[in-house]
PDB file of C-alpha atoms in Angstrom:
ATOM      1  CA  MET A   9       0.000   0.000   0.000  1.00  0.00           C
ATOM      2  CA  CYS A  10       2.966   2.343   0.455  1.00  0.00           C
ATOM      3  CA  THR A  11       3.576   4.869  -2.273  1.00  0.00           C
ATOM      4  CA  HIS A  12       6.330   6.809  -0.494  1.00  0.00           C
ATOM      5  CA  ARG A  13      10.076   6.183  -0.717  1.00  0.00           C
ATOM      6  CA  PRO A  14      11.620   4.448   1.055  1.00  0.00           C
ATOM      7  CA  SER A  15       8.598   2.241   1.502  1.00  0.00           C
ATOM      8  CA  CYS A  16       7.909   0.954   4.979  1.00  0.00           C
ATOM      9  CA  PRO A  17       8.064  -2.738   5.924  1.00  0.00           C
ATOM     10  CA  ALA A  18       4.848  -4.751   5.827  1.00  0.00           C
ATOM     11  CA  ALA A  19       2.894  -4.652   9.082  1.00  0.00           C
ATOM     12  CA  GLU A  20       3.423  -8.408   9.479  1.00  0.00           C
ATOM     13  CA  SER A  21       7.223  -8.258   9.179  1.00  0.00           C
ATOM     14  CA  THR A  22       9.523  -8.419  12.189  1.00  0.00           C
ATOM     15  CA  ALA A  23      10.964  -5.016  11.248  1.00  0.00           C
ATOM     16  CA  ALA A  24       7.547  -3.462  11.829  1.00  0.00           C
ATOM     17  CA  GLU A  25       6.929  -5.087  15.219  1.00  0.00           C
ATOM     18  CA  SER A  26       8.278  -2.130  17.133  1.00  0.00           C
ATOM     19  CA  PRO A  27       5.581   0.555  17.505  1.00  0.00           C
ATOM     20  CA  GLU A  28       8.295   3.197  17.398  1.00  0.00           C
ATOM     21  CA  ALA A  29       9.592   1.849  14.057  1.00  0.00           C
ATOM     22  CA  ARG A  30       6.086   1.850  12.605  1.00  0.00           C
ATOM     23  CA  VAL A  31       5.463   5.460  13.588  1.00  0.00           C
ATOM     24  CA  VAL A  32       8.764   6.569  12.045  1.00  0.00           C
ATOM     25  CA  THR A  33       8.296   4.751   8.720  1.00  0.00           C
ATOM     26  CA  ALA A  34       4.571   4.350   8.041  1.00  0.00           C
ATOM     27  CA  HIS A  35       2.579   7.373   6.917  1.00  0.00           C
ATOM     28  CA  VAL A  36      -0.968   8.275   7.905  1.00  0.00           C
ATOM     29  CA  VAL A  37      -3.258   7.865   4.887  1.00  0.00           C
ATOM     30  CA  ALA A  38      -6.576   8.488   6.670  1.00  0.00           C
ATOM     31  CA  ALA A  39      -6.791  10.534   9.873  1.00  0.00           C
ATOM     32  CA  HIS A  40      -9.865  10.411  12.095  1.00  0.00           C
ATOM     33  CA  PRO A  41      -8.846  12.215  15.302  1.00  0.00           C
ATOM     34  CA  GLU A  42     -12.486  12.849  16.183  1.00  0.00           C
ATOM     35  CA  GLN A  43     -12.946   9.065  16.347  1.00  0.00           C
ATOM     36  CA  GLY A  44      -9.545   8.343  17.892  1.00  0.00           C
ATOM     37  CA  TRP A  45      -7.826   6.389  15.117  1.00  0.00           C
ATOM     38  CA  ASN A  46      -5.580   6.690  12.055  1.00  0.00           C
ATOM     39  CA  LEU A  47      -4.988   4.356   9.112  1.00  0.00           C
ATOM     40  CA  LEU A  48      -1.335   3.905   8.190  1.00  0.00           C
ATOM     41  CA  CYS A  49      -0.014   3.135   4.710  1.00  0.00           C
ATOM     42  CA  ASP A  50       0.957  -0.402   5.810  1.00  0.00           C
ATOM     43  CA  GLY A  51      -2.710  -1.150   6.550  1.00  0.00           C
ATOM     44  CA  THR A  52      -2.446  -0.823  10.320  1.00  0.00           C
ATOM     45  CA  VAL A  53      -5.117   1.035  12.274  1.00  0.00           C
ATOM     46  CA  VAL A  54      -3.530   2.915  15.192  1.00  0.00           C
ATOM     47  CA  PHE A  55      -5.744   4.065  18.051  1.00  0.00           C
ATOM     48  CA  ASP A  56      -5.197   7.078  20.326  1.00  0.00           C
ATOM     49  CA  ASP A  57      -4.757   4.776  23.352  1.00  0.00           C
ATOM     50  CA  SER A  58      -1.699   3.233  21.550  1.00  0.00           C
ATOM     51  CA  GLY A  59      -3.519   0.021  20.624  1.00  0.00           C
ATOM     52  CA  GLU A  60      -3.314  -1.261  17.054  1.00  0.00           C
ATOM     53  CA  LEU A  61      -5.283  -3.432  14.660  1.00  0.00           C
ATOM     54  CA  LEU A  62      -3.005  -5.118  12.126  1.00  0.00           C
ATOM     55  CA  PRO A  63      -4.123  -5.873   8.549  1.00  0.00           C
ATOM     56  CA  ASP A  64      -4.312  -9.620   9.264  1.00  0.00           C
ATOM     57  CA  GLY A  65      -6.762  -9.001  12.142  1.00  0.00           C
ATOM     58  CA  ARG A  66      -4.308  -9.392  15.018  1.00  0.00           C
ATOM     59  CA  VAL A  67      -4.687  -6.937  17.880  1.00  0.00           C
ATOM     60  CA  VAL A  68      -1.811  -5.139  19.608  1.00  0.00           C
ATOM     61  CA  ALA A  69      -2.919  -4.189  23.113  1.00  0.00           C
ATOM     62  CA  PRO A  70      -2.400  -0.592  24.277  1.00  0.00           C
ATOM     63  CA  ARG A  71       0.869   0.085  26.050  1.00  0.00           C
ATOM     64  CA  ARG A  72      -0.197   1.721  29.267  1.00  0.00           C
ATOM     65  CA  THR A  73       1.920   3.388  31.946  1.00  0.00           C
ATOM     66  CA  PRO A  74       1.488   1.800  35.389  1.00  0.00           C
ATOM     67  CA  ALA A  75      -0.561   4.074  37.647  1.00  0.00           C
ATOM     68  CA  GLY A  76       2.345   4.422  40.106  1.00  0.00           C
ATOM     69  CA  ARG A  77       4.477   6.078  37.427  1.00  0.00           C
ATOM     70  CA  LEU A  78       1.981   8.761  36.423  1.00  0.00           C
ATOM     71  CA  ALA A  79       2.651  12.331  37.495  1.00  0.00           C
ATOM     72  CA  MET A  80       0.331  13.721  40.124  1.00  0.00           C
ATOM     73  CA  ALA A  81      -0.875  17.319  40.079  1.00  0.00           C
ATOM     74  CA  ALA A  82      -0.359  19.217  43.326  1.00  0.00           C
TER      75      ALA A  82
END
């Protein structure tokens, strides 16, 4: 699906397994911030909570910060 150069690895490849790598290489082709998701050029749907839906139907659970590590407002 990628039309940019260099093209990003397929969502199923091991090179794309890192969320950070996917964000750096894959481009947003459809943005829906009002609904909380974006479609990337590799076919992955990325949600605002950091969860992902891969093109083959696999789900990547959101990566959440443990509550003890969150900053508290005074």
